[in-house]
GROMACS .gro file of C-alpha atoms in nm:
model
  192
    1UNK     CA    1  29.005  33.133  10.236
    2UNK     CA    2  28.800  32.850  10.346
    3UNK     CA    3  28.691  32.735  10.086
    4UNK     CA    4  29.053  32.699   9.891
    5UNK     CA    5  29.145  32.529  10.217
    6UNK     CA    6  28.841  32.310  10.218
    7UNK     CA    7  28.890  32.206   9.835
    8UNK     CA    8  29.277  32.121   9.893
    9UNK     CA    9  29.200  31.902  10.097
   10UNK     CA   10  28.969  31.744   9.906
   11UNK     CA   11  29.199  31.709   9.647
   12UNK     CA   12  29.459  31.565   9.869
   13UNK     CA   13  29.226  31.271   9.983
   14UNK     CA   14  29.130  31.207   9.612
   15UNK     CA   15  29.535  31.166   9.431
   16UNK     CA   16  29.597  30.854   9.601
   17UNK     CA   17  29.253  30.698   9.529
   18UNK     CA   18  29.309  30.782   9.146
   19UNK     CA   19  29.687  30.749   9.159
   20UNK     CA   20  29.668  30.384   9.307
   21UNK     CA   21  29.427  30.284   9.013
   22UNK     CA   22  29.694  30.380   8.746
   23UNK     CA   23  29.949  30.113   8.789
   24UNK     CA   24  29.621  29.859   8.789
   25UNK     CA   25  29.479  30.020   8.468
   26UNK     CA   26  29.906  29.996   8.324
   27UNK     CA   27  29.954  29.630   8.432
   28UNK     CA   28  29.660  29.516   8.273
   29UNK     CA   29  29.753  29.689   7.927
   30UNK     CA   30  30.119  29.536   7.975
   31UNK     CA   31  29.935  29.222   8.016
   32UNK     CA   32  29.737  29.234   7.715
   33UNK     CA   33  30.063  29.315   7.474
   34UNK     CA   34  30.252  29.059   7.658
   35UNK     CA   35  30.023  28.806   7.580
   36UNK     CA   36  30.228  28.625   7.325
   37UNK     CA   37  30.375  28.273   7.272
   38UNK     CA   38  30.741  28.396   7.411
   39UNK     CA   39  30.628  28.675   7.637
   40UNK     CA   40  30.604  28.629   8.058
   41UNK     CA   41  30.497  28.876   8.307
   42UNK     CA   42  30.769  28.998   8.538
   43UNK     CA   43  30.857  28.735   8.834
   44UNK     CA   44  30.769  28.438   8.613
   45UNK     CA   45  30.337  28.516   8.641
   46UNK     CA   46  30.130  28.481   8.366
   47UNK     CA   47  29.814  28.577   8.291
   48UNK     CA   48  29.506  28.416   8.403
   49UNK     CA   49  29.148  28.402   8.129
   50UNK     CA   50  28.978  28.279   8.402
   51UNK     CA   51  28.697  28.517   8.550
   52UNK     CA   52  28.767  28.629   8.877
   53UNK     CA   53  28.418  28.460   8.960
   54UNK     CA   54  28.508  28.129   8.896
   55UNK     CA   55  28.844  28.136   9.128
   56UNK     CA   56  28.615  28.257   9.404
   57UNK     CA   57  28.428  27.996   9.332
   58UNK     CA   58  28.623  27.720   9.325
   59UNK     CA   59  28.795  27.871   9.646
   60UNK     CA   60  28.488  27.710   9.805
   61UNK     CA   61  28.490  27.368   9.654
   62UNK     CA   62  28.643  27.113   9.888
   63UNK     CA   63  29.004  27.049   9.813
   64UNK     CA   64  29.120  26.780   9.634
   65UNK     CA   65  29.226  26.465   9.832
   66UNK     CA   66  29.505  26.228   9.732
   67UNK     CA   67  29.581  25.907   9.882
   68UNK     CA   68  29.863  25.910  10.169
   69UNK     CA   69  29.989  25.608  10.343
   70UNK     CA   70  30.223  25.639  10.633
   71UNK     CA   71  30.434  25.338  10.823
   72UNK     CA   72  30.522  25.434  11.107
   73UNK     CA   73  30.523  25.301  11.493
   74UNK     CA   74  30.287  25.347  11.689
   75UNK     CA   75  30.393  25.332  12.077
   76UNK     CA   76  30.118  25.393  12.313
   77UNK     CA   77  30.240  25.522  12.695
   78UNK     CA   78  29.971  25.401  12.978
   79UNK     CA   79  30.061  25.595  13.274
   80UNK     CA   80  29.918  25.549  13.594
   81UNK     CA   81  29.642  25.725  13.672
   82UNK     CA   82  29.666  26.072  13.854
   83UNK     CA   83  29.589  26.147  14.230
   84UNK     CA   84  29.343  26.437  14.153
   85UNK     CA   85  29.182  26.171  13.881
   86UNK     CA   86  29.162  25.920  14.171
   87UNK     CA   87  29.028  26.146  14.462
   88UNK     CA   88  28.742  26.247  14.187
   89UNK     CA   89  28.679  25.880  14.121
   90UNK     CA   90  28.666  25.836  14.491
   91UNK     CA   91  28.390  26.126  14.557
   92UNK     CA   92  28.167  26.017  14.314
   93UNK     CA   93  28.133  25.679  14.490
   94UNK     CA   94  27.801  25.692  14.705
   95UNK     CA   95  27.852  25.807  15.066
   96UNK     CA   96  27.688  25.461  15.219
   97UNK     CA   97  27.885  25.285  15.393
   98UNK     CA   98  27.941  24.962  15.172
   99UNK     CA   99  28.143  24.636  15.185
  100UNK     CA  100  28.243  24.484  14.880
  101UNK     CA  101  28.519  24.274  14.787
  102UNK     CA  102  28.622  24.147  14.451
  103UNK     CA  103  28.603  23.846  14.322
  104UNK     CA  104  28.825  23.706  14.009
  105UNK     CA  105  28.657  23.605  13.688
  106UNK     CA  106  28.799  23.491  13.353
  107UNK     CA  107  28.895  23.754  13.084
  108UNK     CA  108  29.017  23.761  12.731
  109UNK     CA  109  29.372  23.697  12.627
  110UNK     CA  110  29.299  24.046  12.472
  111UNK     CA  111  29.233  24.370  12.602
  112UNK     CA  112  29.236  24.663  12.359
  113UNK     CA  113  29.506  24.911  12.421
  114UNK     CA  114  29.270  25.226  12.388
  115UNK     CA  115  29.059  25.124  12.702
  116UNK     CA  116  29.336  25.127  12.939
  117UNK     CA  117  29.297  25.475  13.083
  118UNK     CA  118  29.568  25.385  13.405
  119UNK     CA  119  29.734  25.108  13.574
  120UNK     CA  120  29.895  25.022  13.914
  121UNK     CA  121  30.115  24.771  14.071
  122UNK     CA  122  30.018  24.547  14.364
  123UNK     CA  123  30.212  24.367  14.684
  124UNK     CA  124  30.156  24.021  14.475
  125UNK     CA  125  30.307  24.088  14.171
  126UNK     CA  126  30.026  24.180  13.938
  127UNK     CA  127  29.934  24.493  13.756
  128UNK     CA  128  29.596  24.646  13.736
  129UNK     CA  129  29.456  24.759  13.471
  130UNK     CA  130  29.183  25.087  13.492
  131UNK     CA  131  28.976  25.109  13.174
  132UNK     CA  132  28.731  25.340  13.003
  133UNK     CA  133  28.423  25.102  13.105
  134UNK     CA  134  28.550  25.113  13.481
  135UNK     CA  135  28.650  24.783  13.498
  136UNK     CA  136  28.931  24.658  13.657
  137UNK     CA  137  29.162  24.391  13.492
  138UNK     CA  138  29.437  24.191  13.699
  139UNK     CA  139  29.768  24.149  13.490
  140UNK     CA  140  29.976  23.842  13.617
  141UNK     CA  141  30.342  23.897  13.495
  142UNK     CA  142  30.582  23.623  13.378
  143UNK     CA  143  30.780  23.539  13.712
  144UNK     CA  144  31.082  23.667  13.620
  145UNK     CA  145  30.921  24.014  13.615
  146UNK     CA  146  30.836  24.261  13.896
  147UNK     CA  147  30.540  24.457  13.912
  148UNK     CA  148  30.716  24.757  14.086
  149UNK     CA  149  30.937  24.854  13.739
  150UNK     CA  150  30.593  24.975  13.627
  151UNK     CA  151  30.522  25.223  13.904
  152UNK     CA  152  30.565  25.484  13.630
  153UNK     CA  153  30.321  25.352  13.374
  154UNK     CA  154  30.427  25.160  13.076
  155UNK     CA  155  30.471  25.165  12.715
  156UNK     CA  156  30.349  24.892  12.460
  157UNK     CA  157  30.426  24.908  12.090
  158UNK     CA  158  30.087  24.880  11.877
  159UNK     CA  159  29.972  24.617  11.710
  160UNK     CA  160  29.794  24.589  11.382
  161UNK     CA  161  29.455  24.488  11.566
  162UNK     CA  162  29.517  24.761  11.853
  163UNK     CA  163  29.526  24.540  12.117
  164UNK     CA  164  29.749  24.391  12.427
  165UNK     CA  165  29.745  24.012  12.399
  166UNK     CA  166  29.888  23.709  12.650
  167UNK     CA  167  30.217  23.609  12.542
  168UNK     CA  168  30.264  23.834  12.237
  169UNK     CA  169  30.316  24.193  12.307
  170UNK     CA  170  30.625  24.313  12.571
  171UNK     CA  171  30.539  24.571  12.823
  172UNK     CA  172  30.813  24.860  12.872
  173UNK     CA  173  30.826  25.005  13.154
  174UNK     CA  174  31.000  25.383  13.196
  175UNK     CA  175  31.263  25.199  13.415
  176UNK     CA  176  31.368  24.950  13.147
  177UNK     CA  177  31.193  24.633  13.248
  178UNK     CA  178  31.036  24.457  13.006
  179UNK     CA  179  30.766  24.148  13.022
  180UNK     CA  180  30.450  23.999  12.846
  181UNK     CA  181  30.168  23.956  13.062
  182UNK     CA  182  30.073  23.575  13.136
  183UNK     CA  183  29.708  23.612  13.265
  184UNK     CA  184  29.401  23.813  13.245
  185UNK     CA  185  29.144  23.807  13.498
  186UNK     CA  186  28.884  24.060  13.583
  187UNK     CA  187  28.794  24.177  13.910
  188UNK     CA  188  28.401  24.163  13.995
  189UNK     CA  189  28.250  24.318  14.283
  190UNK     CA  190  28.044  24.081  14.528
  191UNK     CA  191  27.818  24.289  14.787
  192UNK     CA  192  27.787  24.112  15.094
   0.00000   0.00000   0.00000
């Protein structure tokens, strides 16, 4: 009784192995009498004579690249720079006591837009630029702006060469303000 019960089930596990291979062995006999001029496979497919050795390999071949070109804007948002950013700035200073102040040197009429990582209004109506190099850039405004509409950051539309420039490109500020920059001056650190 075992043994019928053993070989049923058996049996059972084999059908759908054998059954599932019938439809494959039928399509592929449909395909080969519907491969004439004004035949189609169901669902609009027809036949491929390629081996199923060269698809898999030319599944690995790099696709093919066609040339895309995109106008857009680009408007880049410089933000000022966070408190937990600052604080970390702040501890990696040494922990001697040191006295430094800054002295102003001549910069560029350019500064390149990626390098400004933050920036920050002062009492005297400037803006100060952080950058990727550490330095520290002084922005004086045209004096009809204020310094204090860019609390929030600011936005600057880019330019083909990527850059801010003296009396070209308009800062935006989140508030609505907008003004070119009339000066660029970088702040040095003297030790005394």
């Amino acid at each position: 009784m075992k043994r019928i019960a053993f070989l049923l089930a058996l049996v059972a596990l084999l059908v759908p192995v054998f059954a599932a291979q019938l439809p494959v062995r039928a399509a592929a006999q449909d395909v080969g009498r519907l491969s004439g001029p004004q035949s189609s496979l169901p669902l609009g497919l027809r036949p491929s004579h390629r081996p199923v050795g060269t698809l898999l390999d030319e599944a690995h071949l790099p696709p093919e690249a066609n040339q895309v070109r995109i106008r857009r804007r680009v408007v880049v948002r410089v933000s000022p720079a966070p408190p937990r950013a600052r604080s970390q700035m702040l501890a990696e200073l040494p922990r001697r006591p040191m006295r430094r102040s800054y002295e102003e040197v001549d910069h560029d009429n350019c500064v390149d837009v990626g390098d400004i990582v933050g920036v920050q209004p002062t009492s005297d109506n400037r803006l100060l630029f952080f950058t990727q190099q550490r330095d520290v850039l002084a922005a004086r405004l045209n004096s009809t702006c204020s310094a204090r509409a860019f609390y929030a950051g600011f936005y600057v539309e880019r330019s083909e060469d990527g850059k801010l420039c003296v009396a070209r490109d308009r800062l935006q500020s989140r508030a609505g303000a907008s003004c070119q920059v009339a000066e660029f001056s970088r702040l040095v650190a003297i030790s005394q």
